Tab-separated table of C-alpha atoms in Angstrom:
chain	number	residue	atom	x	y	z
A	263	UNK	CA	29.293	-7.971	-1.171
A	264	UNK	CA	31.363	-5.133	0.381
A	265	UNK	CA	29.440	-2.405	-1.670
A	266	UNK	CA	25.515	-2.743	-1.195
A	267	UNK	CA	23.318	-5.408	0.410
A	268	UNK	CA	20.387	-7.115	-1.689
A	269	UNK	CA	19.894	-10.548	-2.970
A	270	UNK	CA	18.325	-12.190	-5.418
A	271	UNK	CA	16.486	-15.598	-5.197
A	272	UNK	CA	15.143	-17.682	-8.226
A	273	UNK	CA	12.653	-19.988	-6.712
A	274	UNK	CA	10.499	-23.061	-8.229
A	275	UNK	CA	8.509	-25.198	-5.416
A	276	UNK	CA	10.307	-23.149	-2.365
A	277	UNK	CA	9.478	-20.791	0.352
A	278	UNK	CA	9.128	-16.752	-0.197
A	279	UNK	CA	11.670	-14.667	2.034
A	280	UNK	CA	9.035	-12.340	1.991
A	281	UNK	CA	5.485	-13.270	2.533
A	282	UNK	CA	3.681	-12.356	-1.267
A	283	UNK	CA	1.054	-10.128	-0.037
A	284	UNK	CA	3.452	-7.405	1.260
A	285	UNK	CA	4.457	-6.740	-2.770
A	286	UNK	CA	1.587	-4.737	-3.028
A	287	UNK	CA	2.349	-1.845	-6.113
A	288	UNK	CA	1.891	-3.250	-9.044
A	289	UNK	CA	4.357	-1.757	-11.675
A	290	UNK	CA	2.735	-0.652	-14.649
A	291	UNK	CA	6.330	-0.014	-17.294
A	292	UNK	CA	8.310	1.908	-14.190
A	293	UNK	CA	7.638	2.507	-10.357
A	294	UNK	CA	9.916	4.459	-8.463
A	295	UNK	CA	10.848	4.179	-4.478
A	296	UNK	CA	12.740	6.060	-2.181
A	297	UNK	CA	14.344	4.195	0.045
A	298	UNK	CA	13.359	5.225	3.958
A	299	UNK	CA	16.439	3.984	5.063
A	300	UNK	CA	20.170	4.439	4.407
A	301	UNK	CA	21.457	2.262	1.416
A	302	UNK	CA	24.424	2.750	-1.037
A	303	UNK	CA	25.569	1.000	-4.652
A	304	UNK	CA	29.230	0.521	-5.075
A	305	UNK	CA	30.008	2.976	-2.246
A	306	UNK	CA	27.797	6.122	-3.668
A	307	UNK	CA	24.531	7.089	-1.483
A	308	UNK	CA	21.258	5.747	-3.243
A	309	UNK	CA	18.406	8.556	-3.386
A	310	UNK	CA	16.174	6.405	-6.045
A	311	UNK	CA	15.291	2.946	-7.283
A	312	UNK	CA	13.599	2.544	-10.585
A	313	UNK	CA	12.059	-0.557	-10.823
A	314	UNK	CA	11.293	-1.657	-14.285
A	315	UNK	CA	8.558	-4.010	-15.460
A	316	UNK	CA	10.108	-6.643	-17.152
A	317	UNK	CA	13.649	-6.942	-16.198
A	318	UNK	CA	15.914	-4.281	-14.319
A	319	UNK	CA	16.446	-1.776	-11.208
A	320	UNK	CA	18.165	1.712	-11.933
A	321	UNK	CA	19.901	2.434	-8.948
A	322	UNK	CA	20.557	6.776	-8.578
A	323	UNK	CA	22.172	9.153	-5.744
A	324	UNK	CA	22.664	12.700	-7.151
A	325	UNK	CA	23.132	10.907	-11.006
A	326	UNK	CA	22.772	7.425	-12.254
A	327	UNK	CA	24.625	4.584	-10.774
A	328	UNK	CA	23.692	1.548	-12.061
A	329	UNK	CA	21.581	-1.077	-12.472
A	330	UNK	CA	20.780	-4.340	-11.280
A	331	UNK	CA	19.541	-6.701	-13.831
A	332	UNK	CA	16.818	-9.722	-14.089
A	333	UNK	CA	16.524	-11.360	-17.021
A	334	UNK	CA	15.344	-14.452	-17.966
A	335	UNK	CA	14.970	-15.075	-22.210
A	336	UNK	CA	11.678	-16.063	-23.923
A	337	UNK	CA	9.324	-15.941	-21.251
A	338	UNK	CA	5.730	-15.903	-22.090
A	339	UNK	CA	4.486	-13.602	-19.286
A	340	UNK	CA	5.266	-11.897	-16.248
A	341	UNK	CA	3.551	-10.011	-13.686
A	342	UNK	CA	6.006	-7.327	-11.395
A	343	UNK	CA	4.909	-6.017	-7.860
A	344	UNK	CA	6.885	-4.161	-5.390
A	345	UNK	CA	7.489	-3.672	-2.034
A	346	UNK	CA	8.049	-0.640	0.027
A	347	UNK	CA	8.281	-0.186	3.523
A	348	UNK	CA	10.714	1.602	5.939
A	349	UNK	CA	13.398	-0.461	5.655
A	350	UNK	CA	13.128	-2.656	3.051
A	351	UNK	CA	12.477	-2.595	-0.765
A	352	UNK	CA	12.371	-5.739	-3.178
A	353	UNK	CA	10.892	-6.398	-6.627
A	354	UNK	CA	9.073	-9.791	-7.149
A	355	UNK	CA	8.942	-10.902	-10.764
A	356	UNK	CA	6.101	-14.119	-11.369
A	357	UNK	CA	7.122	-15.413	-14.829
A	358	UNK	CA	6.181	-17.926	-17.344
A	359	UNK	CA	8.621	-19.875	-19.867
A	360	UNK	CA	7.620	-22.938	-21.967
A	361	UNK	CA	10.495	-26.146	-21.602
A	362	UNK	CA	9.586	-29.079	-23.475
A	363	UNK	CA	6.181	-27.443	-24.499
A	364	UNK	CA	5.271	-27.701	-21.148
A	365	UNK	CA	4.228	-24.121	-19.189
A	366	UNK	CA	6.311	-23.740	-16.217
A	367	UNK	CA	6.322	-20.567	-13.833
A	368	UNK	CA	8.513	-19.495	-11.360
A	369	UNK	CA	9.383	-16.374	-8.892
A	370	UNK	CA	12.450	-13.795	-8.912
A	371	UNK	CA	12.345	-11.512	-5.650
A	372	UNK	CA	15.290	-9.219	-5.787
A	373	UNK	CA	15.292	-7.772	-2.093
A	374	UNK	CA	17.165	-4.555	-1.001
A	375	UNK	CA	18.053	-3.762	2.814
C-alpha cells in the first residue's frame, strides 16, 4: 500500500518472518509501543500503537487513527506477544480453533516497518 507499510501473515506448517523468540512482551489485555522509527497510517504521523490481546492494533498520531484488525471467530485460545525494537514492531497471535473436532493451532504475526 501507498499509505503505511506492515503485513500480515497467517501461517500453518510454514516459516516465521521473524524468528519467535524476539516477541518477547507478553500482552496482558493492552501493551503499548512507540515506534523508534518514522511510520505513518493513511498519510498521518503514528506516535502510538496499542496492541490488543485478542484481536486489534489502535494506530494514534496527535488523536486516533485507526485500527488494524485480526480476527479469527471461535477460537479456543490464544496467547499475544510483541515485538519492539528500533525499527520494527509486530504482534504475533498463537491461536487455537477446533475443525472437525479436531484442535488445530496456527500463527498471525502482523509486522510493522
Amino acid at each position: 500500500s501507498l499509505h503505511y507499510k506492515y503485513s500480515m501473515r497467517i501461517q500453518r506448517y510454514q516459516s516465521q518472518p521473524v524468528p519467535s523468540d524476539r516477541f518477547k512482551n507478553k500482552i496482558n489485555r493492552k501493551y503499548e509501543a512507540y515506534p523508534k522509527f518514522w511510520s505513518s497510517y493513511y498519510g498521518s504521523h503514528v506516535e502510538e500503537f496499542e496492541f490488543y490481546e485478542y484481536d486489534y492494533v489502535r494506530v494514534y498520531g496527535s488523536s486516533k487513527i485507526g485500527n488494524i484488525i485480526n480476527y479469527i471467530e471461535n477460537y479456543e485460545k490464544s496467547e499475544s506477544r510483541v515485538l519492539e525494537e528500533d525499527e520494527l514492531l509486530g504482534v504475533r497471535r498463537n491461536f487455537s480453533i477446533y475443525v472437525n473436532d479436531s484442535e488445530v493451532t496456527f500463527t498471525m504475526t502482523t509486522l510493522i516497518h
